[in-house]
Coordinates of C-alpha atoms and ligand atoms in Angstrom, one line a residue:
M1 CA -2.0 -1.2 -10.0
A2 CA 0.7 0.5 -8.1
T3 CA 1.4 0.1 -4.5
I4 CA 0.3 3.5 -3.5
A5 CA 0.9 4.4 0.1
S6 CA 2.6 7.6 -0.4
A7 CA -0.4 9.6 0.8
R8 CA 1.5 9.5 4.1
S9 CA 3.6 12.5 3.0
N10 CA 0.5 14.7 3.3
T11 CA -1.1 13.0 6.2
P12 CA -2.3 15.7 8.5
D13 CA -1.3 15.5 12.1
Q14 CA -4.3 13.8 13.5
S15 CA -3.3 13.9 17.2
D16 CA -5.6 15.6 19.6
A17 CA -3.0 18.2 20.4
T18 CA -1.9 19.8 17.1
A19 CA 1.9 19.9 16.9
H20 CA 3.6 22.9 15.3
A21 CA 7.1 24.4 15.3
D22 CA 7.9 27.6 17.2
R23 CA 10.5 30.1 16.0
N24 CA 13.3 28.1 17.3
G25 CA 12.1 25.0 15.5
Q26 CA 11.0 23.3 18.7
K27 CA 7.8 21.3 18.6
V28 CA 5.1 22.9 20.6
E29 CA 1.9 21.1 21.5
A30 CA -1.2 23.3 21.1
A31 CA -4.2 22.9 23.3
A32 CA -6.3 19.8 22.7
V33 CA -9.2 20.3 20.4
P34 CA -12.4 18.9 21.9
V35 CA -13.9 16.2 19.7
S36 CA -17.3 14.5 19.6
D37 CA -17.8 11.2 21.3
A38 CA -18.2 9.5 17.9
V39 CA -14.8 10.8 16.7
Q40 CA -13.2 9.8 20.0
A41 CA -14.6 6.3 19.8
A42 CA -13.2 6.0 16.2
R43 CA -9.8 7.2 17.3
D44 CA -9.7 4.8 20.3
Y45 CA -10.8 2.0 18.0
A46 CA -8.1 2.9 15.4
D47 CA -5.4 2.9 18.1
H48 CA -6.6 -0.5 19.3
A49 CA -6.7 -1.9 15.7
L50 CA -3.2 -0.8 15.0
S51 CA -1.8 -2.5 18.1
A52 CA -4.1 -5.6 18.0
A53 CA -2.7 -6.5 14.5
A54 CA 0.6 -7.5 16.2
D55 CA -1.2 -10.4 17.9
V56 CA -1.1 -13.4 15.6
P57 CA -1.2 -17.1 16.4
E58 CA 2.4 -17.8 15.1
I59 CA 4.0 -15.6 17.8
R60 CA 2.7 -18.0 20.4
Q61 CA 3.7 -21.1 18.4
A62 CA 7.3 -20.1 17.6
T63 CA 10.2 -18.0 18.7
A64 CA 11.6 -15.3 16.3
R65 CA 15.1 -16.0 15.1
P66 CA 17.8 -13.4 16.1
L67 CA 18.5 -10.7 13.6
T68 CA 21.7 -8.8 13.2
H69 CA 22.7 -9.0 9.5
T70 CA 20.3 -8.4 6.6
G71 CA 20.6 -8.7 2.9
I72 CA 18.6 -6.6 0.4
I73 CA 18.5 -7.6 -3.3
G74 CA 17.8 -4.6 -5.5
G75 CA 18.7 -1.0 -4.7
G76 CA 15.8 0.7 -6.4
T77 CA 13.1 2.8 -4.8
M78 CA 12.1 0.1 -2.4
G79 CA 15.4 -1.7 -1.8
A80 CA 17.1 1.6 -0.8
G81 CA 14.2 2.6 1.5
I82 CA 14.2 -0.8 3.1
A83 CA 18.0 -0.5 3.6
V84 CA 17.5 2.8 5.3
A85 CA 14.9 1.3 7.6
M86 CA 17.2 -1.5 8.5
L87 CA 20.2 0.8 9.1
D88 CA 18.1 3.1 11.2
A89 CA 17.2 0.2 13.4
G90 CA 20.9 -0.7 13.9
L91 CA 20.9 -3.7 11.6
H92 CA 23.8 -4.5 9.2
V93 CA 22.9 -4.3 5.5
V94 CA 24.4 -5.9 2.4
M95 CA 22.8 -4.6 -0.8
V96 CA 23.1 -6.8 -3.8
E97 CA 22.6 -5.3 -7.3
Q98 CA 23.0 -6.5 -10.8
D99 CA 26.2 -4.6 -11.6
D100 CA 28.5 -1.9 -10.3
A101 CA 26.6 0.9 -11.9
A102 CA 23.3 -0.2 -10.4
L103 CA 24.9 -0.7 -7.1
A104 CA 26.3 2.8 -7.1
R105 CA 22.8 4.1 -7.8
G106 CA 21.4 2.0 -5.0
R107 CA 24.0 3.2 -2.5
G108 CA 23.4 6.8 -3.8
R109 CA 19.7 6.5 -3.0
V110 CA 20.5 5.4 0.6
E111 CA 23.0 8.2 1.0
A112 CA 20.5 10.7 -0.5
V113 CA 18.0 10.0 2.3
Y114 CA 20.7 10.8 4.9
D115 CA 22.0 13.8 3.0
R116 CA 18.5 15.3 3.0
L117 CA 18.3 14.9 6.7
I118 CA 21.7 16.6 7.1
V119 CA 20.5 19.6 5.0
R120 CA 17.5 19.8 7.3
D121 CA 19.7 19.6 10.4
R122 CA 18.1 16.4 11.5
M123 CA 21.3 14.3 11.2
T124 CA 25.0 15.1 11.5
P125 CA 27.6 14.0 9.0
A126 CA 29.1 11.9 11.8
E127 CA 25.8 10.1 12.3
K128 CA 25.5 9.4 8.6
K129 CA 29.0 7.9 8.7
D130 CA 28.0 5.7 11.5
R131 CA 24.9 4.4 9.7
M132 CA 26.8 3.9 6.5
A133 CA 29.5 1.9 8.3
H134 CA 26.9 -0.8 8.6
F135 CA 26.2 -0.8 4.9
K136 CA 28.0 -2.9 2.3
G137 CA 27.4 -3.3 -1.4
A138 CA 28.0 -6.4 -3.6
T139 CA 27.2 -7.7 -7.0
A140 CA 27.5 -11.4 -6.1
Y141 CA 25.1 -13.5 -4.0
A142 CA 28.0 -15.0 -2.0
A143 CA 28.0 -11.7 0.0
L144 CA 24.6 -12.8 1.5
S145 CA 26.1 -15.9 3.2
N146 CA 26.1 -14.2 6.6
A147 CA 22.6 -12.7 6.4
D148 CA 20.0 -13.7 9.0
L149 CA 17.2 -12.3 6.8
I150 CA 17.2 -11.4 3.1
V151 CA 14.6 -9.1 1.5
E152 CA 14.3 -9.3 -2.3
A153 CA 13.1 -6.0 -3.9
V154 CA 13.9 -6.5 -7.6
F155 CA 11.6 -5.9 -10.6
E156 CA 8.0 -7.1 -10.2
D157 CA 8.4 -10.1 -12.5
L158 CA 7.8 -13.6 -11.4
A159 CA 10.5 -15.1 -13.7
V160 CA 13.1 -12.6 -12.4
K161 CA 12.1 -13.2 -8.8
A162 CA 12.2 -17.0 -9.2
E163 CA 15.7 -16.8 -10.6
V164 CA 16.8 -14.5 -7.7
F165 CA 15.4 -16.9 -5.1
K166 CA 17.2 -19.8 -6.8
Q167 CA 20.4 -17.9 -6.3
I168 CA 19.5 -16.9 -2.7
D169 CA 18.9 -20.6 -2.0
R170 CA 22.4 -21.4 -3.1
F171 CA 24.1 -18.9 -0.9
A172 CA 21.9 -18.1 2.1
K173 CA 22.9 -19.8 5.3
P174 CA 20.6 -22.5 6.8
G175 CA 17.9 -20.8 8.9
A176 CA 18.0 -17.5 7.1
I177 CA 14.6 -16.0 6.6
L178 CA 13.9 -15.3 2.9
A179 CA 11.5 -12.5 2.2
T180 CA 10.0 -11.0 -1.0
N181 CA 8.7 -7.4 -1.2
T182 CA 6.5 -8.3 -4.1
S183 CA 3.3 -6.2 -4.4
Y184 CA 1.1 -8.8 -6.2
L185 CA 3.0 -11.9 -7.2
D186 CA 2.2 -15.4 -6.0
I187 CA 4.6 -16.0 -3.0
D188 CA 3.9 -19.7 -3.1
R189 CA 5.5 -19.9 -6.6
I190 CA 8.4 -17.7 -5.4
A191 CA 8.9 -20.1 -2.5
Q192 CA 8.9 -23.1 -4.8
A193 CA 12.0 -21.7 -6.5
T194 CA 13.9 -22.6 -3.3
G195 CA 14.4 -25.9 -1.5
R196 CA 13.3 -24.3 1.8
P197 CA 9.7 -22.9 1.3
A198 CA 9.2 -22.9 5.1
D199 CA 11.7 -20.0 5.4
V200 CA 10.0 -17.9 2.7
L201 CA 7.4 -15.2 3.4
G202 CA 6.3 -11.8 2.0
L203 CA 7.4 -8.7 3.8
H204 CA 5.5 -6.0 1.9
F205 CA 6.9 -2.6 2.7
F206 CA 5.2 0.6 1.5
S207 CA 6.9 3.5 -0.1
P208 CA 8.9 5.4 1.2
A209 CA 9.9 2.2 3.1
N210 CA 11.9 4.0 5.7
I211 CA 8.9 6.1 6.7
M212 CA 5.7 4.3 6.0
K213 CA 4.4 2.4 9.1
L214 CA 2.6 -0.5 7.4
L215 CA 4.3 -3.8 6.9
E216 CA 2.2 -6.6 5.5
V217 CA 3.6 -9.9 6.7
V218 CA 2.4 -12.3 4.0
V219 CA 2.2 -15.9 5.0
A220 CA 2.4 -18.4 2.2
A221 CA 1.2 -22.1 2.2
Q222 CA 4.4 -23.5 3.7
T223 CA 5.7 -20.5 5.6
S224 CA 6.8 -21.7 9.1
P225 CA 5.5 -20.0 12.3
T226 CA 9.2 -19.2 13.0
A227 CA 9.5 -17.2 9.8
V228 CA 6.2 -15.4 10.6
A229 CA 7.3 -14.7 14.2
T230 CA 10.6 -13.3 12.9
G231 CA 8.7 -11.1 10.4
F232 CA 6.7 -9.6 13.3
A233 CA 9.9 -9.2 15.5
L234 CA 11.5 -7.3 12.6
A235 CA 8.5 -5.0 12.3
K236 CA 8.8 -4.2 16.0
R237 CA 12.5 -3.5 15.6
L238 CA 11.7 -1.2 12.7
R239 CA 8.9 0.4 14.6
K240 CA 6.4 -0.5 12.0
T241 CA 2.8 -1.8 12.2
P242 CA 2.8 -5.4 11.0
V243 CA -0.4 -6.9 9.7
R244 CA -0.7 -10.6 8.8
A245 CA -1.9 -11.3 5.3
G246 CA -2.5 -14.4 3.2
V247 CA -1.5 -14.9 -0.4
C248 CA -3.7 -13.5 -3.1
D249 CA -3.4 -10.9 -5.8
G250 CA -2.5 -7.7 -3.9
F251 CA -2.7 -9.2 -0.4
I252 CA -5.0 -7.1 1.9
G253 CA -4.3 -3.5 0.9
N254 CA -3.6 -3.5 -2.8
R255 CA -6.4 -6.0 -3.5
I256 CA -9.0 -3.8 -1.8
L257 CA -7.4 -0.7 -3.4
A258 CA -7.9 -2.2 -6.8
A259 CA -11.7 -2.5 -6.1
Y260 CA -12.3 1.0 -4.9
R261 CA -10.0 2.5 -7.6
H262 CA -12.1 0.7 -10.2
A263 CA -15.3 2.1 -8.6
A264 CA -13.7 5.6 -8.9
D265 CA -12.7 5.0 -12.5
L266 CA -16.3 3.9 -13.3
M267 CA -17.7 7.1 -11.7
M268 CA -15.2 9.2 -13.7
E269 CA -16.3 7.6 -17.0
D270 CA -20.0 8.0 -15.9
G271 CA -19.7 11.7 -15.2
A272 CA -17.7 12.7 -12.1
S273 CA -14.5 14.5 -12.9
P274 CA -11.3 13.3 -11.3
Y275 CA -11.3 16.6 -9.4
D276 CA -14.9 15.9 -8.1
I277 CA -13.7 12.5 -6.9
D278 CA -10.5 13.8 -5.2
D279 CA -12.5 16.6 -3.5
A280 CA -15.1 14.2 -2.2
V281 CA -12.4 11.8 -0.8
R282 CA -10.5 14.6 0.8
A283 CA -13.7 16.0 2.3
F284 CA -14.3 12.6 3.8
G285 CA -10.9 13.0 5.7
Y286 CA -8.2 11.5 3.5
P287 CA -5.1 13.7 3.0
M288 CA -5.3 13.1 -0.8
G289 CA -7.7 11.9 -3.4
P290 CA -7.0 8.8 -5.5
Y291 CA -5.9 10.7 -8.6
Q292 CA -3.6 12.9 -6.6
V293 CA -2.0 9.7 -5.3
V294 CA -1.6 8.3 -8.8
D295 CA 0.2 11.6 -9.8
L296 CA 2.4 11.3 -6.7
A297 CA 3.4 7.6 -7.2
G298 CA 3.7 7.9 -11.0
G299 CA 1.0 6.9 -13.4
D300 CA 3.4 4.7 -15.3
I301 CA 3.6 2.2 -12.4
G302 CA -0.1 1.4 -12.6
W303 CA 0.0 1.5 -16.4
A304 CA 2.7 -1.2 -16.5
T305 CA 0.6 -3.4 -14.2
R306 CA -2.6 -2.9 -16.3
K307 CA -0.7 -3.8 -19.5
R308 CA 0.7 -6.9 -17.8
R309 CA -2.8 -7.9 -16.7
A310 CA -4.5 -7.1 -20.0
P311 CA -4.4 -10.8 -21.3
T312 CA -6.1 -12.1 -18.1
R313 CA -8.7 -9.3 -17.7
D314 CA -12.4 -10.4 -17.9
P315 CA -13.4 -9.3 -21.4
Q316 CA -17.0 -8.7 -20.2
A317 CA -16.0 -6.4 -17.4
R318 CA -16.0 -2.6 -18.0
Y319 CA -12.5 -1.3 -18.4
V320 CA -12.0 2.5 -18.2
E321 CA -9.2 3.6 -20.4
I322 CA -8.8 7.3 -19.3
A323 CA -5.6 6.7 -17.3
D324 CA -4.1 4.8 -20.2
R325 CA -4.8 7.8 -22.6
L326 CA -3.0 10.1 -20.2
C327 CA 0.0 7.8 -19.9
E328 CA 0.2 7.4 -23.7
Q329 CA 0.9 11.2 -23.8
G330 CA 3.7 10.7 -21.2
W331 CA 1.6 12.4 -18.5
F332 CA 2.8 10.3 -15.5
G333 CA 2.1 12.8 -12.8
Q334 CA 4.3 15.0 -10.6
K335 CA 7.6 13.7 -12.1
T336 CA 6.6 14.7 -15.7
G337 CA 4.8 18.0 -14.7
R338 CA 1.4 16.7 -15.6
G339 CA -0.8 13.7 -15.0
F340 CA -4.4 14.1 -13.8
Y341 CA -3.2 17.6 -12.7
R342 CA -0.7 20.1 -14.0
Y343 CA 2.3 20.9 -11.8
A344 CA 4.4 24.0 -12.1
E345 CA 8.2 23.4 -11.9
G346 CA 9.0 21.7 -8.5
A347 CA 5.4 22.0 -7.3
R348 CA 3.8 19.2 -5.3
T349 CA 0.2 20.5 -5.6
G350 CA -1.4 20.4 -9.0
T351 CA -4.0 22.5 -10.7
H352 CA -6.9 21.3 -12.7
D353 CA -6.1 20.6 -16.3
P354 CA -8.7 21.3 -19.0
D355 CA -6.8 18.9 -21.4
V356 CA -7.5 16.1 -19.0
L357 CA -11.2 16.9 -19.0
T358 CA -11.1 16.8 -22.8
V359 CA -9.6 13.3 -22.7
V360 CA -12.2 12.2 -20.1
D361 CA -15.0 13.6 -22.4
A362 CA -13.6 11.8 -25.4
E363 CA -13.4 8.5 -23.5
R364 CA -17.1 8.9 -22.3
T365 CA -18.1 9.4 -26.0
R366 CA -16.1 6.5 -27.1
A367 CA -17.6 4.3 -24.4
G368 CA -21.1 5.5 -25.4
V369 CA -21.8 7.0 -21.9
T370 CA -24.2 9.9 -21.3
P371 CA -22.5 11.7 -18.4
R372 CA -24.5 12.3 -15.2
N373 CA -23.8 14.3 -12.1
F374 CA -22.5 12.8 -8.8
T375 CA -22.7 14.7 -5.5
A376 CA -19.8 14.2 -3.1
G377 CA -22.1 12.1 -1.0
Q378 CA -22.9 9.8 -3.9
I379 CA -19.2 9.5 -4.8
M380 CA -18.3 8.4 -1.3
R381 CA -21.2 5.9 -1.0
R382 CA -19.8 4.1 -4.0
Y383 CA -16.2 4.5 -3.1
M384 CA -16.8 3.1 0.4
A385 CA -19.2 0.4 -0.7
A386 CA -16.5 -0.9 -3.1
M387 CA -13.9 -0.8 -0.3
I388 CA -16.1 -2.5 2.3
N389 CA -17.3 -5.2 -0.1
E390 CA -13.8 -6.2 -1.2
A391 CA -12.7 -6.0 2.5
A392 CA -15.5 -8.5 3.3
N393 CA -14.2 -10.7 0.5
V394 CA -10.7 -10.5 1.9
L395 CA -12.1 -11.7 5.3
H396 CA -14.3 -14.3 3.7
D397 CA -11.2 -15.8 1.9
G398 CA -9.2 -15.8 5.1
I399 CA -6.6 -13.3 3.7
A400 CA -7.0 -11.1 6.8
L401 CA -7.4 -12.6 10.3
R402 CA -10.1 -10.1 11.5
P403 CA -11.8 -6.9 10.5
S404 CA -9.6 -4.7 12.6
D405 CA -6.5 -6.0 10.7
V406 CA -8.1 -4.6 7.5
D407 CA -8.7 -1.3 9.3
A408 CA -5.1 -1.3 10.5
V409 CA -3.8 -1.7 6.9
F410 CA -5.8 1.2 5.7
L411 CA -4.9 3.4 8.7
A412 CA -1.2 2.7 8.5
G413 CA -0.7 2.4 4.8
Y414 CA -3.4 4.1 2.8
G415 CA -4.2 7.4 4.5
F416 CA -7.6 6.3 5.8
P417 CA -8.8 9.0 8.3
R418 CA -8.3 7.9 11.9
D419 CA -11.4 9.9 12.9
R420 CA -13.4 7.3 11.0
G421 CA -11.8 4.3 12.6
G422 CA -11.1 2.3 9.5
P423 CA -13.2 1.0 6.5
L424 CA -14.9 -1.7 8.5
F425 CA -15.4 0.3 11.6
Y426 CA -17.0 2.9 9.3
A427 CA -19.2 0.1 7.7
D428 CA -20.6 -0.7 11.2
T429 CA -21.4 3.0 11.8
V430 CA -23.3 3.2 8.5
G431 CA -24.8 -0.3 9.1
V432 CA -24.0 -3.4 7.2
K433 CA -27.6 -3.6 5.9
Q434 CA -27.3 -0.1 4.5
V435 CA -24.0 -0.9 2.7
L436 CA -25.6 -4.0 1.2
A437 CA -28.6 -2.0 0.1
D438 CA -26.3 0.4 -1.7
I439 CA -24.4 -2.4 -3.4
E440 CA -27.7 -4.0 -4.5
S441 CA -28.9 -0.7 -6.0
F442 CA -25.6 -0.1 -7.8
A443 CA -25.8 -3.6 -9.2
D444 CA -28.9 -2.6 -11.2
E445 CA -26.6 -0.8 -13.6
D446 CA -23.4 -2.9 -13.4
P447 CA -24.1 -6.4 -11.9
R448 CA -20.7 -7.7 -12.8
F449 CA -18.8 -5.3 -10.7
W450 CA -21.3 -4.8 -7.8
R451 CA -21.6 -8.3 -6.5
A452 CA -22.2 -8.4 -2.8
S453 CA -19.6 -10.4 -0.8
P454 CA -20.9 -13.6 0.8
L455 CA -19.7 -12.3 4.2
L456 CA -21.6 -9.0 3.8
L457 CA -24.8 -11.0 2.9
E458 CA -24.3 -13.3 5.9
L459 CA -23.7 -10.4 8.4
A460 CA -26.8 -8.6 7.0
K461 CA -28.9 -11.7 7.4
R462 CA -27.7 -12.2 11.0
D463 CA -28.0 -8.5 11.7
A464 CA -24.4 -8.7 12.9
T465 CA -21.5 -6.2 12.8
F466 CA -18.0 -6.5 11.5
A467 CA -16.9 -5.7 15.0
S468 CA -18.5 -9.0 16.2
L469 CA -15.8 -10.8 14.2
N470 CA -13.0 -9.0 16.0
T471 CA -12.0 -11.9 18.2
P472 CA -8.5 -12.2 19.6
S473 CA -6.2 -14.6 17.7
R474 CA -5.6 -18.1 19.2
Ligands
NAI19 P1 12.9 -0.4 -9.0 O1 12.7 -0.6 -10.5 O2 13.0 1.0 -8.5 O3 14.1 -1.2 -8.5 C1 14.3 -2.5 -8.8 C2 15.9 -2.7 -8.6 O4 16.1 -4.1 -8.7 C3 16.7 -2.1 -9.7 O5 17.6 -1.2 -9.1 C4 17.3 -3.2 -10.5 O6 18.6 -2.9 -10.9 C5 17.4 -4.3 -9.4 N1 17.4 -5.6 -9.9 C6 16.7 -6.2 -10.9 N2 17.0 -7.5 -11.1 C7 18.0 -7.7 -10.2 C8 18.8 -8.9 -9.9 N3 18.6 -10.0 -10.6 N4 19.7 -8.8 -8.9 C9 19.8 -7.7 -8.2 N5 19.2 -6.6 -8.5 C10 18.2 -6.6 -9.5 O7 11.6 -1.1 -8.4 P2 10.9 -0.8 -6.9 O8 9.8 0.2 -7.1 O9 11.9 -0.6 -5.9 O10 10.1 -2.2 -6.7 C11 10.8 -3.3 -6.3 C12 9.8 -4.3 -5.8 O11 9.1 -3.8 -4.7 C13 8.8 -4.8 -6.8 O12 8.5 -6.1 -6.5 C14 7.6 -3.9 -6.5 O13 6.4 -4.5 -6.9 C15 7.7 -3.8 -4.9 N6 7.1 -2.7 -4.3 C16 7.2 -1.5 -4.9 C17 6.6 -0.4 -4.3 C18 6.7 1.0 -4.8 O14 5.9 1.9 -4.4 N7 7.6 1.3 -5.8 C19 5.8 -0.5 -3.0 C20 5.9 -1.9 -2.5 C21 6.4 -2.9 -3.1

């Protein structure tokens, strides 16, 4: 499953006063739109959740190490975006790539970000020159010897990352913080490739890394409070929203995403079209539906992950192959002109594709499914139940410190509508008992997938809310 946070690019301005540009390009604040008490309460809560996430125990136990020089390994999509984020915050960057050609491409990606700003009159060539003066490229790890913090952003492959961390360990100075941007891999195993696991943590940026606010700070078994405190200090410096996460497959955001995406795929095979699902999700308040997001991020990313995981997939669990069929035809989304939608040359908004519906129909037949109708309300009930249930598992497993941290992840990284507070705030507005009743009714048809989280069961039994678990960190 891809890390799909790019919904940001279409996130509507959700501030009370709608900003728009006047003829001179100046931002103008329109009159505040009155909102209901419920919406105001959700917005207030969302703002609180986003700032409360920065309060973690480690920042009281340790002092962040000073940061001036950073190293970034890998100059692909993420490495380049992270480099821009660092440069924009006034930090020095050394980018290490495999060879000169890859390094030139990495540097080119960084420059392209600034060139686009220059074209739009949001940066001057002199400002670009200043930023790039802090950027150096290298193809040897020795160039990292001065870095206070190193972020690895190479291919998502444990063997490759372990080898990279072995090299980092050889050349990084004592006390350097060593971070991986992995989306899913086991950071404990990555840390073991070094002789200094206390300095290793996950810094999970979201794409585009220079713009997206969310930064999951992933704390592995041996990560020191100092490393965590430094991760949070970096986030502040980059003006990002840090959220503390534990190690598991997908951390907070991508683990929960996998669950509700699976629920969406099941509905698609059972009778809802991808367009019905996207429409329902947008009507709920998201800027984009899940299949639009796949098309934006590139269907091939999720496809590669699914293929990698195929050997360990539960053979008894339902697996929906529709997305694989599309990828087999080379339909990867916007970049190939078609995916779940069709895109005219250069268009970012797609149109419905009858060929996709033919594929969906064929897959329903192959799976022996008799399609049935889903209303938008029924779609959202399942989508949100899957999200809330996995969020409860994430809390139960100690991966997130508190419910508001889960909400912060979805607000800052996954386009969750601020007017609904966050998935767990929303769960409380629906009622934990109601969510549980939904899950139990869905379980009648698919008990393997719809298994109520122990935490949800416990809250329902005690007639308690998720909000009651939002205690400050100690
Ligand atoms: P990418 O394929 O665009 O870039 C990877 C880069 O690493 C390539 O330029 C490659 O030449 C370089 N590389 C590979 N091995 C290397 C080595 N041994 N030394 C130096 N450079 C090496 O990949 P992308 O998308 O930037 O992803 C990088 C990491 O970030 C992965 O772990 C991925 O899971 C994670 N990630 C990706 C997100 C996304 O939306 N693409 C979001 C969040 C995390």
